[in-house]
mmCIF file of C-alpha atoms and ligand atoms in Angstrom:
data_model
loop_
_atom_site.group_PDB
_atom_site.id
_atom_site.type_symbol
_atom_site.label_atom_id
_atom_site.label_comp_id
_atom_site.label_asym_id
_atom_site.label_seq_id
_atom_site.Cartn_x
_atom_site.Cartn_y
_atom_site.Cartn_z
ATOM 1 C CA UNK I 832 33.369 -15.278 0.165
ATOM 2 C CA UNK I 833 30.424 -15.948 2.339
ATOM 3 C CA UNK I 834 29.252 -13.305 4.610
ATOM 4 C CA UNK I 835 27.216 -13.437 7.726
ATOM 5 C CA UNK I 836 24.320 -11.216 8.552
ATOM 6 C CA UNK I 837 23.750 -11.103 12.360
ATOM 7 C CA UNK I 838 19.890 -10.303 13.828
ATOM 8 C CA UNK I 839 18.805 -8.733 16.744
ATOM 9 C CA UNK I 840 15.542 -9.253 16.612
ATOM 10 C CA UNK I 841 13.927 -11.600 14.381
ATOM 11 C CA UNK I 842 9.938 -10.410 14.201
ATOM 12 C CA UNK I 843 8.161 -8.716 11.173
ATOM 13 C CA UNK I 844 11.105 -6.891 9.960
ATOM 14 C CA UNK I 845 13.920 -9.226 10.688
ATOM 15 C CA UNK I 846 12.351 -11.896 8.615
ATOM 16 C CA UNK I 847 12.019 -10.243 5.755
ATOM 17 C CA UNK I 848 15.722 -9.260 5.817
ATOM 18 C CA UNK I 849 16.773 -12.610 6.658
ATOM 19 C CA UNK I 850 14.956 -14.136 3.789
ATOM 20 C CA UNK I 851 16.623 -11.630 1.405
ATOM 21 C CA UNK I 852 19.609 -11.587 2.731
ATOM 22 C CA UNK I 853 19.930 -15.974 2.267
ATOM 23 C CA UNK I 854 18.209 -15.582 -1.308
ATOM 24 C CA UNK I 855 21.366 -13.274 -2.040
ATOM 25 C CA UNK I 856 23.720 -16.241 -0.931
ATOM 26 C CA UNK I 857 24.548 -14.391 3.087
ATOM 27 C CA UNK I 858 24.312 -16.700 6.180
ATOM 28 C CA UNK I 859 22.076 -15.315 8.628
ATOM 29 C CA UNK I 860 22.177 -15.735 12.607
ATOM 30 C CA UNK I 861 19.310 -14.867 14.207
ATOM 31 C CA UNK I 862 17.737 -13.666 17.841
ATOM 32 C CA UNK I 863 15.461 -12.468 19.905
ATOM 33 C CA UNK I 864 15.095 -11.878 23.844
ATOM 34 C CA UNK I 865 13.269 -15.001 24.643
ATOM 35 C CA UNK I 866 16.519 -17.328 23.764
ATOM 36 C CA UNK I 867 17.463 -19.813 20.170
ATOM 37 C CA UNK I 868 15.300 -22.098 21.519
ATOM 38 C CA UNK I 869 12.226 -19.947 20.557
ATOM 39 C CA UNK I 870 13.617 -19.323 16.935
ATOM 40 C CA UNK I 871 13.499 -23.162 16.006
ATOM 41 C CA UNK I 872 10.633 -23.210 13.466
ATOM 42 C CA UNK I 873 11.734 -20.013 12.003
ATOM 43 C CA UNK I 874 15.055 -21.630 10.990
ATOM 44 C CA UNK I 875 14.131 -24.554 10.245
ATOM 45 C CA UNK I 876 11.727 -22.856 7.547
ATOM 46 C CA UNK I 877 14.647 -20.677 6.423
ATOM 47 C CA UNK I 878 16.536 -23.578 6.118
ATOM 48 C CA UNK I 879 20.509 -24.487 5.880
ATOM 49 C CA UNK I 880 21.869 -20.941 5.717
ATOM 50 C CA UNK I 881 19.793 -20.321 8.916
ATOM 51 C CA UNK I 882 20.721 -20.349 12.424
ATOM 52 C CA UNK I 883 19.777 -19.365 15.745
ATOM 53 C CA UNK I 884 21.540 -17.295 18.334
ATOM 54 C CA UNK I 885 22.112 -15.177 21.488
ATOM 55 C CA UNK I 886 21.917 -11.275 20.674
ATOM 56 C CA UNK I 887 25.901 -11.290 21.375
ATOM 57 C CA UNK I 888 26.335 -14.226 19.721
ATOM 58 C CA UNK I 889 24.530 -12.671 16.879
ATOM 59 C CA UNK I 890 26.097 -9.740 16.816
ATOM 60 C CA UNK I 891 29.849 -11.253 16.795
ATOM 61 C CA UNK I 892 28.784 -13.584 14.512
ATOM 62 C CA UNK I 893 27.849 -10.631 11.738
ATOM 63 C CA UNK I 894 29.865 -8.933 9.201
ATOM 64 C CA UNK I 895 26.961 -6.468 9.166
ATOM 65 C CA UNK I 896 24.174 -6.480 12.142
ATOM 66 C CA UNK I 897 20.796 -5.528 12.191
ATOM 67 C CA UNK I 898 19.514 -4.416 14.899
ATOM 68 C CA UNK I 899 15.596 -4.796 14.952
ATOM 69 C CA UNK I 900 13.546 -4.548 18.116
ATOM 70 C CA UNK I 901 11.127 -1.885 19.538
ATOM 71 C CA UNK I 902 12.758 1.464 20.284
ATOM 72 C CA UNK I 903 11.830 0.475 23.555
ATOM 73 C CA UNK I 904 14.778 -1.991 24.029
ATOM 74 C CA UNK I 905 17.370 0.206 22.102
ATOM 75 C CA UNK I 906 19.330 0.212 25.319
ATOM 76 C CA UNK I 907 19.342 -3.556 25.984
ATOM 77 C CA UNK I 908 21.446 -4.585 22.697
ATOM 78 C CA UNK I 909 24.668 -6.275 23.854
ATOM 79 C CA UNK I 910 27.195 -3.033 23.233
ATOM 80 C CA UNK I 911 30.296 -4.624 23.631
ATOM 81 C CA UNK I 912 29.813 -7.512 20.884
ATOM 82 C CA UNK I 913 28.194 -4.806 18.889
ATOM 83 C CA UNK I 914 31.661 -3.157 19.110
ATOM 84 C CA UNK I 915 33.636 -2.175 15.702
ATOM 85 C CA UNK I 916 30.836 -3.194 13.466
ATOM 86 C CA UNK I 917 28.142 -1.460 11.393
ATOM 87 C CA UNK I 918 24.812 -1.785 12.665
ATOM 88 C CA UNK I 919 22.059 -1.005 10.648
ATOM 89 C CA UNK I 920 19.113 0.398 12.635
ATOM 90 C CA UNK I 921 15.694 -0.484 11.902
ATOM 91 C CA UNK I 922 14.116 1.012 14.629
ATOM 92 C CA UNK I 923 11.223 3.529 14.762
ATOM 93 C CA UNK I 924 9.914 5.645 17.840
ATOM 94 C CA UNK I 925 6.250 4.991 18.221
ATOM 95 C CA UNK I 926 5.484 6.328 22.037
ATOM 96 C CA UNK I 927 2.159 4.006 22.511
ATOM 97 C CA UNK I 928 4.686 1.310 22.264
ATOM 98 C CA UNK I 929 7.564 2.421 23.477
ATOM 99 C CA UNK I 930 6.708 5.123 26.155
ATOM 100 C CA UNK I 931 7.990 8.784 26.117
ATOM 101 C CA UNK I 932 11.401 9.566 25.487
ATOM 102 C CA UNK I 933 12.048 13.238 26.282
ATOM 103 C CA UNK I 934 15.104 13.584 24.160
ATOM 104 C CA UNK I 935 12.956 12.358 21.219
ATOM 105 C CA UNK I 936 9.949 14.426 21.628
ATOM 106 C CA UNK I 937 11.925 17.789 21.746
ATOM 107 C CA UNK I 938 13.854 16.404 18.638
ATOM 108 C CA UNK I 939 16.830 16.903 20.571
ATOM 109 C CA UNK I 940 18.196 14.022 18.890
ATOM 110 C CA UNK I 941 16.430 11.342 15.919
ATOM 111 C CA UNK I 942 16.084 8.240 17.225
ATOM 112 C CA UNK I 943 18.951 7.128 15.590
ATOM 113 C CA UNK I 944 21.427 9.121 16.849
ATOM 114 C CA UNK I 945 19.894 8.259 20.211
ATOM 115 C CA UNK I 946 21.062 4.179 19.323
ATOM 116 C CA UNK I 947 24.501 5.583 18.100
ATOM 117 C CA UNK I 948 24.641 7.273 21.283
ATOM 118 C CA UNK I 949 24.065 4.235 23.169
ATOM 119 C CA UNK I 950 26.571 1.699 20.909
ATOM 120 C CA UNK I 951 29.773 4.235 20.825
ATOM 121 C CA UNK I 952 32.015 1.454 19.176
ATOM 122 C CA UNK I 953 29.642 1.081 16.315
ATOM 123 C CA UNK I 954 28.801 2.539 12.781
ATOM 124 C CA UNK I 955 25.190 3.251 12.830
ATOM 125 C CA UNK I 956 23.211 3.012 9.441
ATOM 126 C CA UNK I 957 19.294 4.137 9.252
ATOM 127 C CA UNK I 958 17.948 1.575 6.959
ATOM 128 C CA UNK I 959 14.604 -0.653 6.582
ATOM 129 C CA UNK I 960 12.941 1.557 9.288
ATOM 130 C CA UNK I 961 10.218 2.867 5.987
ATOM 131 C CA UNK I 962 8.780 0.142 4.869
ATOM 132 C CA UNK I 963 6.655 -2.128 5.648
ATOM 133 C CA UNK I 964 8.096 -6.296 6.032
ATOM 134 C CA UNK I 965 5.810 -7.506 3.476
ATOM 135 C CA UNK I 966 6.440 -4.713 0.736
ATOM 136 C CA UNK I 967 10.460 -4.455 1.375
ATOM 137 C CA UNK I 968 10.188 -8.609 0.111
ATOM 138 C CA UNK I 969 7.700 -8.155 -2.329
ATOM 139 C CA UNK I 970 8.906 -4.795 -4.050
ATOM 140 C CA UNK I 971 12.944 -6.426 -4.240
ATOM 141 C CA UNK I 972 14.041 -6.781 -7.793
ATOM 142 C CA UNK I 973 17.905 -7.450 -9.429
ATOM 143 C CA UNK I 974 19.846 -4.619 -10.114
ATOM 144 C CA UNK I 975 19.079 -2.892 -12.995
ATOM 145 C CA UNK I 976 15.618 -4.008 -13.245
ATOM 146 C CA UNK I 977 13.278 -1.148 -14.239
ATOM 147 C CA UNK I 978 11.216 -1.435 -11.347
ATOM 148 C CA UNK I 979 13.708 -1.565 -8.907
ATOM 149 C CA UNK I 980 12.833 0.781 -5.409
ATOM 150 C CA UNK I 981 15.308 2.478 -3.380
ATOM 151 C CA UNK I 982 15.233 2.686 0.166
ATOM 152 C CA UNK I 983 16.897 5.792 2.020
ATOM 153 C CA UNK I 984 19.928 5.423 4.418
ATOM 154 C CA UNK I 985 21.636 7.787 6.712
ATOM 155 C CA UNK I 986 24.775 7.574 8.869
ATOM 156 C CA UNK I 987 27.574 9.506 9.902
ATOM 157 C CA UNK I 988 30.299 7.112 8.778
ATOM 158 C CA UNK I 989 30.723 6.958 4.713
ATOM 159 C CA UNK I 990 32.310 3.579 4.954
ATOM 160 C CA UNK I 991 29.698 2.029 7.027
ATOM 161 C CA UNK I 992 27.241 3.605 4.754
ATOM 162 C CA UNK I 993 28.605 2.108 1.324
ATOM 163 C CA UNK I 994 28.413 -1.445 3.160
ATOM 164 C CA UNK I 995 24.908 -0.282 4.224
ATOM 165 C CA UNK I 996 24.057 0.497 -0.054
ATOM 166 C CA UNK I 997 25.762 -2.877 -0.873
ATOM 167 C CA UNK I 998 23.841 -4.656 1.316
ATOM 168 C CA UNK I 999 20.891 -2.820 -0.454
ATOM 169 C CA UNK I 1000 22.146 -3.938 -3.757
ATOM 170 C CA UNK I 1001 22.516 -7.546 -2.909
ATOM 171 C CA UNK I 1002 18.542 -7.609 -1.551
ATOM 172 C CA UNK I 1003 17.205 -6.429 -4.629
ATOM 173 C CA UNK I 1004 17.070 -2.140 -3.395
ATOM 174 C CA UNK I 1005 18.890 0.735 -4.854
ATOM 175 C CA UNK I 1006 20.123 3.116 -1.709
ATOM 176 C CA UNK I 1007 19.409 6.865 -1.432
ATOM 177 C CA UNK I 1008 22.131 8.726 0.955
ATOM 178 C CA UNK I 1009 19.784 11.159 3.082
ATOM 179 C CA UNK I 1010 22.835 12.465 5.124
ATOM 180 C CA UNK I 1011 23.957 11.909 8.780
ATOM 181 C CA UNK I 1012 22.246 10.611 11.510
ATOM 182 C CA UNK I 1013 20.890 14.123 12.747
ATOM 183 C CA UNK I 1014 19.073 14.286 9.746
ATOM 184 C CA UNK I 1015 17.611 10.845 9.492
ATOM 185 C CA UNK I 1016 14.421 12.522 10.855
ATOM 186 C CA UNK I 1017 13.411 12.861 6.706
ATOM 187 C CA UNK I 1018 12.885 9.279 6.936
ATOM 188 C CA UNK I 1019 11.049 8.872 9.904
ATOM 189 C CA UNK I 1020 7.534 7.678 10.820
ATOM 190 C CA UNK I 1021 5.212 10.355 9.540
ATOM 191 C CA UNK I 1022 7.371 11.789 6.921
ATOM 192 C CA UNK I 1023 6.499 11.531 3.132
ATOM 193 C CA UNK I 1024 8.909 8.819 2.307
ATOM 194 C CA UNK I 1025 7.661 6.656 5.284
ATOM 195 C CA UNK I 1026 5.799 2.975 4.062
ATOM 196 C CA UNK I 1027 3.050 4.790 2.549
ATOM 197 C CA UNK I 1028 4.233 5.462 -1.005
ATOM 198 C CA UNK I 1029 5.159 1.987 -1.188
ATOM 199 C CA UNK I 1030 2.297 0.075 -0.136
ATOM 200 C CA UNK I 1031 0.515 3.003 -2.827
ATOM 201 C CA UNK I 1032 -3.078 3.740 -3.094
ATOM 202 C CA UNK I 1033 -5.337 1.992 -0.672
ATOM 203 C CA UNK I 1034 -9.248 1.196 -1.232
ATOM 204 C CA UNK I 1035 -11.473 3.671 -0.127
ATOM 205 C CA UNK I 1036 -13.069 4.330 3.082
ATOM 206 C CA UNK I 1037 -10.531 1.952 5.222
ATOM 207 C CA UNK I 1038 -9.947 2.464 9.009
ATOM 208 C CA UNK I 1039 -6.312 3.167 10.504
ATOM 209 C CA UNK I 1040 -6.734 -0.974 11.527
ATOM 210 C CA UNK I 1041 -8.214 -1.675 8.551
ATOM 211 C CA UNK I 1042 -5.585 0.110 6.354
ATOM 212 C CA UNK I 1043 -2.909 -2.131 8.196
ATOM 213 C CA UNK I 1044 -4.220 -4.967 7.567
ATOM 214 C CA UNK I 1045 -4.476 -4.288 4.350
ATOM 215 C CA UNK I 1046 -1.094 -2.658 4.494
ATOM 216 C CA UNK I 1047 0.103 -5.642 5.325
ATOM 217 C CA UNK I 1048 -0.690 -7.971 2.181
ATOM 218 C CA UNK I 1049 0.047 -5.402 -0.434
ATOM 219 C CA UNK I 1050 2.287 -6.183 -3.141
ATOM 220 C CA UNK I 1051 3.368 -2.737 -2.871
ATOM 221 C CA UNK I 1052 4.312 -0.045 -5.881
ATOM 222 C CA UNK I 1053 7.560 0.737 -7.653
ATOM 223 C CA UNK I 1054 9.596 3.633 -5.415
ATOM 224 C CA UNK I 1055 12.572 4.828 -8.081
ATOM 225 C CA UNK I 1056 15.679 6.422 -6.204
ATOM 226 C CA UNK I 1057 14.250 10.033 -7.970
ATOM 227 C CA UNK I 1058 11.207 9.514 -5.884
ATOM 228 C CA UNK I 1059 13.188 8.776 -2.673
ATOM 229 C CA UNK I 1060 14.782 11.424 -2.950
ATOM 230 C CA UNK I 1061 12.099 14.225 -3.527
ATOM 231 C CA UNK I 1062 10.037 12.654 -1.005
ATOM 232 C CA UNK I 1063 12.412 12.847 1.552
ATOM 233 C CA UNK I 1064 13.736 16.497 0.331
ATOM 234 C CA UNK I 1065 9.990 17.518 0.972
ATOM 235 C CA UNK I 1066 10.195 16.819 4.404
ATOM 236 C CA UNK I 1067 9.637 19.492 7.098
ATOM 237 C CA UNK I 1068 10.521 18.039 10.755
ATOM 238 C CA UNK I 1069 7.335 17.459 13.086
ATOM 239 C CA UNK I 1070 7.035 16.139 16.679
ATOM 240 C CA UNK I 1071 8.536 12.973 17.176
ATOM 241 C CA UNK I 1072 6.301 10.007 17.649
ATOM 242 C CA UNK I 1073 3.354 12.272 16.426
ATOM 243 C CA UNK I 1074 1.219 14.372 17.759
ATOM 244 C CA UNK I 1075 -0.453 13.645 20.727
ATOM 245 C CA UNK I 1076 -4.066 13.445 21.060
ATOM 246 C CA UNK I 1077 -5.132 15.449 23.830
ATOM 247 C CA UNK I 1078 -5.607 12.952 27.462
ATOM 248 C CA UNK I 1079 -3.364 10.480 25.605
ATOM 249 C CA UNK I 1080 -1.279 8.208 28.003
ATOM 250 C CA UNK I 1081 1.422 6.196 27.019
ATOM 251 C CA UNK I 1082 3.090 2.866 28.571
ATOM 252 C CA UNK I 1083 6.529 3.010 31.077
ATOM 253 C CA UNK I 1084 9.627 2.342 29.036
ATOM 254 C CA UNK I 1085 10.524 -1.418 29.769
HETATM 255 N N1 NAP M 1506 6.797 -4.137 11.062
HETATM 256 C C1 NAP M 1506 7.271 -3.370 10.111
HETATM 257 O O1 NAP M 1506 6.822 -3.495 8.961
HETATM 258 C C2 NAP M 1506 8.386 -2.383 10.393
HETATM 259 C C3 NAP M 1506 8.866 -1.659 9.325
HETATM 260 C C4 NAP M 1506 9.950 -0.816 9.514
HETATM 261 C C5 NAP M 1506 10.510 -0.661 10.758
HETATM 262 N N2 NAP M 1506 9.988 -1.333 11.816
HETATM 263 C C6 NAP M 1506 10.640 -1.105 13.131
HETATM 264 O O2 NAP M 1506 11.616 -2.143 13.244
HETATM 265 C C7 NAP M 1506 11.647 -2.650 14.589
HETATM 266 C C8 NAP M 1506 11.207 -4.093 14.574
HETATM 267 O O3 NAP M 1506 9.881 -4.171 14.083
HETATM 268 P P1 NAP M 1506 9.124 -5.539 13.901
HETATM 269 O O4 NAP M 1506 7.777 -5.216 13.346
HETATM 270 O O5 NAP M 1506 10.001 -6.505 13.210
HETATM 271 O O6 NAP M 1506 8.957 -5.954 15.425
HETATM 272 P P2 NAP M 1506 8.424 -7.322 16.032
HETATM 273 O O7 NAP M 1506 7.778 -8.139 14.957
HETATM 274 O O8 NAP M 1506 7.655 -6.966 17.251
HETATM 275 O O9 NAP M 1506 9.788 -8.060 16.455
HETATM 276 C C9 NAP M 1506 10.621 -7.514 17.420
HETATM 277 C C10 NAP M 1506 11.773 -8.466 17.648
HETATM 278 O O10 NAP M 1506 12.663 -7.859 18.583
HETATM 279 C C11 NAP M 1506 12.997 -8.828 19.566
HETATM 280 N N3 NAP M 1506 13.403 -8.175 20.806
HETATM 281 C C12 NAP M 1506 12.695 -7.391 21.635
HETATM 282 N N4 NAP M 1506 13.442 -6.973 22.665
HETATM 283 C C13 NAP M 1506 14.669 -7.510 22.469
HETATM 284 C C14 NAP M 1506 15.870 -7.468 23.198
HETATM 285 N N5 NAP M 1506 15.991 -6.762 24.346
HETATM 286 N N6 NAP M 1506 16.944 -8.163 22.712
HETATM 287 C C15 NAP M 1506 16.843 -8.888 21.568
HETATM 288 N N7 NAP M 1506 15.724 -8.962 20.841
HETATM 289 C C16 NAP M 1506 14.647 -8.286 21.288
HETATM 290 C C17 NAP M 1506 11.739 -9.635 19.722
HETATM 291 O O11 NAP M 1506 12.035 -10.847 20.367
HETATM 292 P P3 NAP M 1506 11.001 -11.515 21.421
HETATM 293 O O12 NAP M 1506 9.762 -11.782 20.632
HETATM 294 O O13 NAP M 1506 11.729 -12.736 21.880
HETATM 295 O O14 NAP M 1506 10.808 -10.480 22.504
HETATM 296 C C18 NAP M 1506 11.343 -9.812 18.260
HETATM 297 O O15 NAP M 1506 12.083 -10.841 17.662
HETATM 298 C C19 NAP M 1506 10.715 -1.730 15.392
HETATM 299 O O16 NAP M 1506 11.454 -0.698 15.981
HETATM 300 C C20 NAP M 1506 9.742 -1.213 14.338
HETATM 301 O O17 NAP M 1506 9.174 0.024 14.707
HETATM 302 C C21 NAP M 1506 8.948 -2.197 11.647
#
């Protein structure tokens, strides 16, 4: 049976899962908060299985949704479409970007259980938030390949969780269950498991800008489920969003 992958959001990140998601035989409905209309040449080079949406009309449209904008706009998604459905939740906390969020920085609550918090009718999944676009496309192999990756998940409903690991499965990634969404922190920017072991060892001497450029173009290294899981095992909790250099200032939330 065909199955439909709705979008919210259709930058970096959303991309790549689109494109995996129609190689594994999934329609995909995209968006993004400028309106269809903006999405046209990223259809048409997706081609047939392709199309373009509103965020609700995305979100009704998918068996599974992604939801995949800046933490920023974790409050704008359209909640009552998103109602009843698993939504897997790309979505980092980076506080240049996004501005402060109190809740976050006293690690009161991972950002994930903040979006849970703010869809109540919906399954959230952690997925896709560690890894760069490029590598998750680039490192995606069939199952049972020897260098297949895994990619950690965490929710708080099992169900949602298995469609979150088939999902995986289809797009070429093994899934490693890190637990519920209070502990999704393991997988969160700064942790061990976050983009850096699979973009692997860089050149020498780059600059953070430098490094994400070249970040960005890697064909990335083999992460095995074992790995996945030590790495994210080996996590000790830090402050949200990083530390903060001393006189930092950080945008309004939008
Ligand atoms: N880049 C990566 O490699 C990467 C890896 C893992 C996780 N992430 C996280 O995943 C999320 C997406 O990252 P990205 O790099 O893909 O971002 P991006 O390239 O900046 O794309 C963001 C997308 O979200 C859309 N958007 C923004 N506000 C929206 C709203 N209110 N309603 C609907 N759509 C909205 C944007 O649409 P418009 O352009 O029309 O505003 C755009 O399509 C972020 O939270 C990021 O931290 C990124």
């Amino acid at each position: 049976m065909p199955r439909t992958l709705g979008l919210i959001g259709s930058g970096n990140i959303g991309t790549a899962v689109a494109r995996l998601a129609i190689t594994a035989g999934w329609d995909v409905v995209l968006s993004n908060s400028r309106g269809p209309e903006t999405l046209t040449d990223l259809v048409t080079d997706l081609g047939d299985k392709a199309r373009a949406a509103t965020p609700a009309d995305a979100a009704r449209a998918g068996d599974l949704v992604v939801a995949t904008v800046p933490l920023y706009a974790y409050d704008k998604l359209p909640v009552d479409a998103l109602a009843g459905k698993t939504v897997l939740d790309t979505l980092n906390y980076y506080p240049a970007r996004d501005g402060r969020i109190a809740e976050l920085d006293a690690n009161d609550l991972t950002s994930s259980a903040l979006l849970q918090r703010s869809l109540p009718g919906s399954r959230v999944v952690k997925v896709f938030n560690n890894i760069g676009a490029h590598q998750l496309f680039t490192l995606a192999r069939p199952a049972g390949a020897p260098d297949r990756s895994a990619l950690p998940i965490a929710g708080d409903d099992p169900a949602a969780k298995k469609e979150a690991a088939d999902l995986l499965d289809a797009l070429g990634w093994d899934a490693v269950d890190t637990g519920t969404l209070a502990e999704s922190w393991r997988s969160e920017p700064e942790t061990p498991v976050y983009v850096k072991p699979y973009a692997g060892e860089s050149p020498a001497g780059l600059s953070p800008l430098e490094w994400f450029g070249w970040m960005q173009g890697t064909p990335g290294v083999t992460v095995p489920a074992a790995r996945v899981r030590e790495l994210t095992e080996s996590a000790v909790r830090g402050p949200a969003g990083g530390v903060v250099p001393e006189g930092a200032t950080f945008p309004e939330r939008r």
